[in-house]
Short mmCIF file of C-alpha atoms in Angstrom, two decimals:
data_model
loop_
_atom_site.label_atom_id
_atom_site.label_comp_id
_atom_site.label_asym_id
_atom_site.label_seq_id
_atom_site.Cartn_x
_atom_site.Cartn_y
_atom_site.Cartn_z
CA MET A 284 -59.04 87.74 90.45
CA ARG A 285 -60.63 89.39 87.43
CA GLU A 286 -62.94 87.37 85.25
CA ASN A 287 -60.71 87.57 82.13
CA GLU A 288 -57.75 86.32 84.15
CA SER A 289 -59.57 83.30 85.58
CA SER A 290 -60.88 82.31 82.14
CA SER A 291 -57.32 82.12 80.77
CA ILE A 292 -56.33 79.36 83.20
CA PRO A 293 -57.05 75.80 81.98
CA PRO A 294 -59.74 73.96 83.99
CA ASP A 295 -57.30 71.27 85.12
CA GLY A 296 -54.65 73.85 86.08
CA HIS A 297 -52.14 72.48 83.54
CA PHE A 298 -50.67 74.63 80.79
CA PRO A 299 -49.68 73.23 77.38
CA CYS A 300 -46.10 71.91 77.22
CA GLU A 301 -45.36 74.25 74.32
CA LEU A 302 -46.30 77.26 76.41
CA ILE A 303 -44.19 76.11 79.38
CA GLU A 304 -41.23 75.51 77.09
CA ASN A 305 -41.60 78.95 75.54
CA ILE A 306 -41.59 80.52 79.00
CA PHE A 307 -38.62 78.46 80.16
CA LEU A 308 -36.54 79.63 77.19
CA ARG A 309 -36.62 83.11 78.73
CA ILE A 310 -35.59 82.02 82.21
CA SER A 311 -32.01 82.09 83.49
CA VAL A 312 -29.96 78.93 83.98
CA LYS A 313 -29.78 79.58 87.71
CA ASN A 314 -33.57 79.55 88.08
CA LEU A 315 -34.08 76.62 85.70
CA LEU A 316 -31.79 74.49 87.85
CA ARG A 317 -34.08 75.23 90.79
CA TYR A 318 -37.23 74.53 88.77
CA ARG A 319 -36.03 70.99 87.99
CA CYS A 320 -37.16 70.08 91.53
CA VAL A 321 -40.75 71.25 91.03
CA SER A 322 -42.03 68.20 89.14
CA LYS A 323 -40.89 65.24 87.06
CA SER A 324 -42.26 66.81 83.89
CA TRP A 325 -40.30 70.04 84.47
CA HIS A 326 -37.19 68.03 85.31
CA THR A 327 -37.54 66.04 82.08
CA LEU A 328 -38.12 69.16 79.97
CA ILE A 329 -35.19 71.14 81.40
CA ASP A 330 -32.82 68.18 80.94
CA ASP A 331 -33.99 67.42 77.42
CA ILE A 332 -31.10 67.81 74.95
CA TYR A 333 -33.25 69.63 72.40
CA PHE A 334 -34.48 72.13 74.98
CA VAL A 335 -30.89 72.64 76.18
CA LYS A 336 -29.81 73.53 72.63
CA LYS A 337 -32.78 75.84 72.06
CA HIS A 338 -32.13 77.58 75.38
CA LEU A 339 -28.48 78.14 74.40
CA GLU A 340 -29.49 79.59 71.02
CA TYR A 341 -32.12 81.82 72.62
CA ASN A 342 -29.68 83.19 75.20
CA VAL A 343 -26.59 83.81 73.07
CA LYS A 344 -26.26 87.32 74.51
CA SER A 345 -26.34 86.10 78.11
CA LYS A 346 -22.67 85.94 79.06
CA GLY A 347 -20.39 85.92 82.04
CA LEU A 348 -16.71 86.27 82.85
CA ILE A 349 -14.38 83.87 84.59
CA ILE A 350 -11.81 85.88 86.57
CA GLN A 351 -8.73 84.49 88.26
CA GLU A 352 -6.66 86.84 90.41
CA ASN A 353 -3.78 84.60 91.40
CA ALA A 354 -2.15 82.43 88.74
CA ASP A 355 -0.76 80.13 91.44
CA ASP A 356 -4.12 78.94 92.78
CA ASN A 357 -7.24 77.44 91.23
CA TRP A 358 -9.99 79.70 92.55
CA MET A 359 -12.04 81.27 89.76
CA ARG A 360 -14.74 83.87 90.23
CA MET A 361 -17.82 84.11 88.01
CA VAL A 362 -19.05 87.61 87.17
CA ASN A 363 -22.16 88.58 85.24
CA ILE A 364 -21.00 90.71 82.34
CA ARG A 365 -24.15 92.84 82.37
CA ASP A 366 -23.68 94.42 85.74
CA MET A 367 -20.13 93.38 86.70
CA VAL A 368 -21.12 93.54 90.37
CA GLY A 369 -22.67 90.22 91.41
CA LEU A 370 -21.36 86.70 91.73
CA ASP A 371 -22.84 84.06 89.46
CA GLN A 372 -24.17 80.72 90.65
CA SER A 373 -20.73 79.05 90.58
CA ASN A 374 -18.01 80.49 92.78
CA PHE A 375 -14.99 78.33 92.01
CA VAL A 376 -13.77 75.09 90.55
CA ARG A 377 -10.78 72.87 91.29
CA VAL A 378 -9.48 70.48 88.68
CA ASP A 379 -6.85 69.33 91.17
CA ASP A 380 -6.60 70.23 94.82
CA ASN A 381 -2.89 70.96 94.76
CA THR A 382 -2.26 72.70 91.48
CA ALA A 383 -3.39 75.79 89.61
CA CYS A 384 -5.84 75.86 86.70
CA ASN A 385 -5.19 77.09 83.18
CA ILE A 386 -7.81 77.65 80.52
CA VAL A 387 -7.09 75.79 77.28
CA GLY A 388 -10.02 77.51 75.59
CA SER A 389 -13.73 78.21 75.74
CA CYS A 390 -16.48 77.64 73.23
CA ASN A 391 -20.14 78.57 73.61
CA SER A 392 -20.87 77.58 77.20
CA LEU A 393 -18.07 75.10 77.86
CA VAL A 394 -14.58 75.83 79.17
CA CYS A 395 -11.62 73.47 78.83
CA LEU A 396 -9.35 73.48 81.89
CA SER A 397 -5.92 72.00 82.50
CA ASP A 398 -3.48 71.86 85.38
CA ARG A 399 0.19 71.14 86.02
CA SER A 400 -0.47 67.48 86.76
CA ASN A 401 -1.54 66.88 83.14
CA SER A 402 -5.25 66.63 84.02
CA ILE A 403 -7.80 68.09 81.61
CA ALA A 404 -11.49 68.72 82.24
CA ILE A 405 -14.39 70.29 80.37
CA TRP A 406 -16.46 72.51 82.63
CA ASN A 407 -19.80 74.32 82.41
CA PRO A 408 -19.45 77.35 84.73
CA SER A 409 -23.22 77.93 84.67
CA THR A 410 -24.09 74.58 86.22
CA GLY A 411 -20.78 73.65 87.83
CA LYS A 412 -20.76 70.29 86.03
CA LEU A 413 -17.29 68.98 85.22
CA HIS A 414 -16.22 66.23 82.85
CA ASN A 415 -12.75 64.85 83.58
CA LEU A 416 -11.13 63.54 80.43
CA PRO A 417 -9.60 60.07 80.45
CA TYR A 418 -5.84 60.18 80.55
CA TYR A 419 -3.96 60.96 77.35
CA PRO A 420 -2.82 58.23 75.02
CA THR A 421 0.67 57.02 75.92
CA GLU A 422 2.26 59.03 73.13
CA ILE A 423 1.17 62.37 74.64
CA SER A 424 1.37 61.58 78.34
CA HIS A 425 3.64 64.57 79.00
CA ARG A 426 3.07 68.22 78.29
CA GLU A 427 6.69 68.77 77.21
CA SER A 428 8.78 66.09 75.57
CA PHE A 429 12.53 66.52 75.61
CA SER A 430 14.22 64.70 72.79
CA PRO A 431 17.52 62.88 73.45
CA ILE A 432 18.77 64.67 70.36
CA PRO A 433 19.70 68.23 71.51
CA GLU A 434 19.01 69.71 68.08
CA ILE A 435 15.31 68.84 68.40
CA ARG A 436 12.95 70.82 70.65
CA ALA A 437 9.53 69.22 71.22
CA SER A 438 6.35 70.57 72.81
CA LEU A 439 2.60 69.97 72.97
CA ILE A 440 0.03 72.41 71.58
CA PHE A 441 -3.68 72.39 72.52
CA GLY A 442 -6.93 73.78 71.21
CA PHE A 443 -10.61 73.46 72.19
CA GLY A 444 -13.56 74.22 69.96
CA TYR A 445 -16.86 73.14 68.43
CA ASN A 446 -17.14 71.08 65.26
CA SER A 447 -20.40 72.24 63.68
CA VAL A 448 -20.17 69.51 61.02
CA ASN A 449 -20.56 66.75 63.62
CA ASP A 450 -22.23 68.85 66.34
CA ASP A 451 -19.41 67.90 68.70
CA TYR A 452 -17.00 69.66 71.05
CA LYS A 453 -13.41 68.69 70.36
CA LEU A 454 -10.08 69.00 72.15
CA MET A 455 -7.03 68.85 69.90
CA ALA A 456 -3.55 67.91 71.12
CA MET A 457 -0.65 68.35 68.72
CA LYS A 458 2.95 67.30 69.27
CA VAL A 459 5.39 69.55 67.44
CA GLU A 460 9.15 69.60 66.96
CA THR A 461 11.52 72.36 65.94
CA ARG A 462 14.84 71.26 64.47
CA ASP A 463 18.14 73.09 64.74
CA ASN A 464 17.69 74.39 61.20
CA ASP A 465 14.46 76.08 62.30
CA ILE A 466 12.25 73.64 60.39
CA PHE A 467 8.91 73.02 62.12
CA PHE A 468 7.18 69.62 62.10
CA CYS A 469 3.96 68.11 63.48
CA THR A 470 4.85 64.64 64.76
CA GLY A 471 1.53 63.67 66.33
CA LEU A 472 -2.10 64.78 66.31
CA TRP A 473 -4.85 63.53 68.62
CA GLY A 474 -8.46 64.58 69.07
CA TYR A 475 -10.87 64.07 71.98
CA SER A 476 -14.59 63.93 71.21
CA LEU A 477 -17.05 65.03 73.89
CA LYS A 478 -19.74 62.96 72.16
CA THR A 479 -17.89 59.65 72.20
CA LYS A 480 -15.76 60.44 75.29
CA SER A 481 -12.70 59.02 73.56
CA TRP A 482 -9.35 59.93 71.99
CA THR A 483 -8.59 59.27 68.33
CA ILE A 484 -5.37 59.56 66.34
CA SER A 485 -5.54 61.81 63.29
CA SER A 486 -3.37 61.75 60.19
CA LEU A 487 -0.52 64.26 60.27
CA PRO A 488 -1.47 67.45 58.40
CA SER A 489 0.88 69.80 56.56
CA PHE A 490 1.56 73.22 58.05
CA PRO A 491 1.14 76.39 55.99
CA SER A 492 4.94 76.78 56.18
CA LYS A 493 7.60 74.68 57.91
CA GLN A 494 9.73 77.79 58.45
CA TYR A 495 7.17 79.11 60.95
CA SER A 496 6.61 77.70 64.44
CA ILE A 497 3.51 78.02 66.63
CA VAL A 498 4.03 80.65 69.35
CA PRO A 499 1.16 80.21 71.89
CA ARG A 500 0.33 76.88 73.50
CA TYR A 501 -3.45 77.29 73.28
CA GLY A 502 -5.42 77.98 70.09
CA ILE A 503 -8.17 80.55 69.49
CA PHE A 504 -11.48 79.15 68.21
CA VAL A 505 -13.25 81.07 65.42
CA GLY A 506 -15.19 79.90 62.37
CA ASN A 507 -15.07 76.14 63.04
CA ALA A 508 -11.27 76.31 63.30
CA LEU A 509 -8.48 76.77 65.84
CA HIS A 510 -5.94 79.53 65.25
CA TRP A 511 -2.38 80.22 66.36
CA ILE A 512 0.17 82.92 65.65
CA MET A 513 3.15 81.36 63.87
CA GLU A 514 6.53 83.11 63.91
CA ARG A 515 9.44 82.72 61.51
CA GLN A 516 12.55 81.71 63.43
CA ASP A 517 15.10 83.11 60.94
CA PHE A 518 13.15 86.32 60.39
CA ASN A 519 14.43 88.75 57.76
CA PRO A 520 12.12 91.69 56.96
CA ILE A 521 13.60 92.11 53.49
CA HIS A 522 12.61 88.66 52.26
CA TYR A 523 9.48 87.62 54.15
CA GLU A 524 6.98 88.42 56.88
CA ARG A 525 7.68 87.68 60.53
CA TYR A 526 4.25 86.25 61.38
CA LEU A 527 1.40 84.34 59.84
CA ILE A 528 -1.86 82.89 61.22
CA GLY A 529 -2.06 79.11 61.12
CA ALA A 530 -5.55 77.59 61.33
CA PHE A 531 -6.76 74.02 61.85
CA ASP A 532 -10.21 73.06 60.54
CA LEU A 533 -11.96 70.88 63.14
CA GLY A 534 -14.31 69.49 60.53
CA GLY A 535 -11.74 68.57 57.89
CA ASP A 536 -8.65 68.02 60.09
CA GLN A 537 -6.56 70.23 57.80
CA PHE A 538 -4.23 73.19 58.33
CA TYR A 539 -4.48 76.36 56.30
CA GLU A 540 -3.29 79.96 56.48
CA VAL A 541 -5.41 82.99 57.35
CA GLN A 542 -4.05 86.20 55.88
CA LEU A 543 -2.99 88.97 58.24
CA PRO A 544 -4.22 92.52 57.56
CA GLY A 545 -2.63 93.69 54.33
CA TYR A 546 -2.51 97.36 55.20
CA SER A 547 0.88 99.11 55.22
CA THR A 548 0.18 100.64 58.63
CA PHE A 549 -0.13 97.14 60.03
CA ASN A 550 2.76 95.49 58.18
CA ASN A 551 5.23 98.28 58.98
CA VAL A 552 4.70 97.69 62.70
CA VAL A 553 4.01 93.97 62.98
CA ASN A 554 7.47 92.98 61.74
CA ILE A 555 9.15 94.59 64.77
CA ILE A 556 6.73 93.84 67.62
CA PRO A 557 4.97 90.73 68.96
CA ILE A 558 1.29 90.13 68.23
CA ASN A 559 -1.37 87.85 69.70
CA LEU A 560 -4.78 86.60 68.59
CA GLY A 561 -8.18 87.06 70.16
CA VAL A 562 -11.87 86.76 69.40
CA LEU A 563 -14.53 89.45 69.70
CA ASN A 564 -18.20 88.67 69.12
CA GLY A 565 -17.27 85.67 66.97
CA CYS A 566 -14.71 87.59 64.89
CA LEU A 567 -10.98 86.85 64.71
CA CYS A 568 -8.76 89.62 66.13
CA VAL A 569 -5.08 90.48 65.87
CA CYS A 570 -3.68 92.51 68.76
CA SER A 571 -0.31 94.25 68.55
CA CYS A 572 1.93 94.84 71.53
CA HIS A 573 4.22 97.87 71.70
CA PRO A 574 8.02 98.35 71.80
CA THR A 575 7.76 101.77 73.45
CA VAL A 576 5.21 103.68 75.53
CA THR A 577 4.66 106.04 72.59
CA THR A 578 3.71 103.31 70.12
CA PRO A 579 -0.09 102.79 69.89
CA VAL A 580 -1.71 99.47 70.71
CA ASP A 581 -3.78 98.39 67.70
CA ILE A 582 -6.49 95.73 67.49
CA TRP A 583 -7.67 94.60 64.08
CA VAL A 584 -10.91 92.63 63.55
CA MET A 585 -11.73 90.33 60.62
CA LYS A 586 -15.40 91.21 60.25
CA GLU A 587 -16.07 88.50 57.65
CA TYR A 588 -14.13 85.32 58.30
CA GLY A 589 -11.78 84.33 55.50
CA VAL A 590 -12.13 87.65 53.64
CA ASN A 591 -8.83 89.50 53.90
CA GLU A 592 -10.38 92.80 52.80
CA SER A 593 -12.67 92.73 55.86
CA TRP A 594 -9.78 93.37 58.29
CA THR A 595 -10.60 96.62 60.12
CA ARG A 596 -8.60 98.50 62.74
CA LEU A 597 -11.19 98.76 65.50
CA ILE A 598 -9.09 99.95 68.45
CA SER A 599 -5.98 102.12 68.81
CA PHE A 600 -4.66 103.68 72.01
CA LEU A 601 -1.41 104.45 73.77
CA PRO A 602 -0.31 101.95 76.44
CA THR A 603 -1.68 102.57 79.93
CA GLY A 604 1.45 101.16 81.62
CA PRO A 605 5.23 101.64 81.35
CA ASP A 606 6.12 97.98 80.71
CA ILE A 607 7.33 97.08 77.25
CA ASN A 608 6.18 93.46 77.50
CA SER A 609 2.42 93.55 77.29
CA SER A 610 -0.59 92.00 75.58
CA ARG A 611 -4.28 92.70 75.03
CA LYS A 612 -7.24 90.34 75.06
CA PRO A 613 -10.55 91.59 73.61
CA LEU A 614 -13.51 90.15 75.52
CA ALA A 615 -16.89 91.62 74.65
CA TYR A 616 -18.88 94.59 73.44
CA SER A 617 -20.95 96.56 75.92
CA MET A 618 -24.73 96.10 75.81
CA CYS A 619 -25.12 99.30 73.78
CA GLY A 620 -22.27 98.28 71.46
CA ASN A 621 -20.23 101.48 71.75
CA LYS A 622 -17.55 100.08 74.08
CA VAL A 623 -15.22 97.08 74.05
CA MET A 624 -14.00 95.30 77.18
CA LEU A 625 -10.30 94.38 77.15
CA LEU A 626 -7.86 92.62 79.44
CA ASP A 627 -4.85 94.96 79.53
CA CYS A 628 -1.81 92.90 80.61
CA TYR A 629 1.66 94.04 81.67
CA ASP A 630 4.63 92.47 83.41
CA THR A 631 3.71 93.84 86.82
CA TYR A 632 -0.10 94.10 86.71
CA SER A 633 -3.24 93.57 84.62
CA ASN A 634 -6.54 95.44 84.43
CA LEU A 635 -9.97 95.10 82.88
CA ILE A 636 -10.79 98.21 80.86
CA TRP A 637 -13.56 99.63 78.69
CA TYR A 638 -12.46 101.21 75.41
CA ASP A 639 -14.97 103.74 74.07
CA LEU A 640 -15.18 103.34 70.29
CA LYS A 641 -16.47 106.91 69.82
CA THR A 642 -14.45 109.00 72.25
CA LYS A 643 -11.37 106.67 72.30
CA ASN A 644 -11.33 107.03 76.09
CA ILE A 645 -10.29 104.24 78.44
CA THR A 646 -12.07 103.48 81.73
CA ARG A 647 -10.87 100.95 84.25
CA ILE A 648 -13.39 98.29 85.34
CA VAL A 649 -13.67 97.26 89.00
CA PRO A 650 -15.46 93.88 88.95
CA LEU A 651 -17.42 92.89 92.07
CA GLY A 652 -16.68 96.33 93.47
CA LYS A 653 -13.21 95.07 94.37
CA ASP A 654 -9.87 96.61 93.43
CA TRP A 655 -8.14 93.45 92.19
CA ALA A 656 -4.40 93.54 92.79
CA ASN A 657 -3.61 91.62 89.60
CA ILE A 658 -6.00 89.80 87.28
CA SER A 659 -4.08 86.87 85.84
CA LEU A 660 -6.82 85.33 83.73
CA VAL A 661 -10.17 86.32 82.22
CA GLU A 662 -12.35 84.19 79.96
CA LEU A 663 -15.78 84.83 78.43
CA TYR A 664 -18.47 82.16 78.52
CA MET A 665 -22.17 81.79 77.73
CA TYR A 666 -24.81 80.72 80.22
CA SER A 667 -26.31 77.36 79.31
CA LEU A 668 -27.54 73.99 80.56
CA VAL A 669 -25.17 71.94 78.37
CA ASP A 670 -23.98 68.94 80.36
CA PRO A 671 -20.41 67.93 79.43
CA ASN A 672 -20.98 64.52 81.03
CA ASN A 673 -24.06 63.77 78.94
CA TYR A 674 -23.46 65.39 75.57
CA ASN A 675 -24.65 63.22 72.71
#
């Protein structure tokens, strides 16, 4: 050992806590979980809620993918988004041994899972820790509610996100009804707080328009709010638009409307084809499907949330498959920022692809070096130590 090296080590062999913390912020979750066993002081530091938050903030670019190949089972693979070749520290999770898993939504490092038996759990894929939610209040004990009145169609809508006002993760369950005259109502609204581990009943908010009904079951979280595409049931292109974006503010428990892109190139197409929402690098996205194989797939990004003029058409390409029924899910930018990863879904198959923003070329991704027969589900998450069972 050189003299200058030996002089830098404290006489008692102990480094300042601030220095250890600064080093630990740069270490992966996988290794930190192992280091908890080294000493009581390291265990205490790594489990400290303030260190957990700082580590999450420091590692916002450290992300992974959850990939599910078969929609009928509950095995989920974890893939590191940087190299797309190695398995992460968690290999699978089962919310229920006999039923398949669905993803309600993901936010930061936590993923909300559900299954066909009406169980819901909040899961950290990085640590494998799972928080099973207490059963729903009696009023929402069933996913679908069939009214004895045939003119009323009822269903349950979900969303999962982070309330920055209260520093709390929140699951929202909303009971909605569509009447025979195509009028849309919210008849119940409940919220689950990860901090208090309890359900609360919220006052019924007003929708942006009662002539529009929510299309997807699960909301997209962006900008402290959950978002859904809402479709007009009695659509007439002469009098009004077919779609709007409905948003629910998790901090204020209020609904409001987010404007769709106002460009003629968007509006001329969106009134005749389905669209879906997504999120890319924290920005809200609108993805168009296509009625024919010669109609381009467009993805618009709202670069500044709430500013309609910031909508920008980021991606446009011809469909890679022959199926008319299709959808796109933007996932992440490449490390260099010149490519976007997408889930390209069709009736008969789905692929992960890179879209090159400069050349407009499409390259298929083969995660884990395996040619997946059909990817049914992909979700982005951040690596972190956040414990859903001990979040306060």
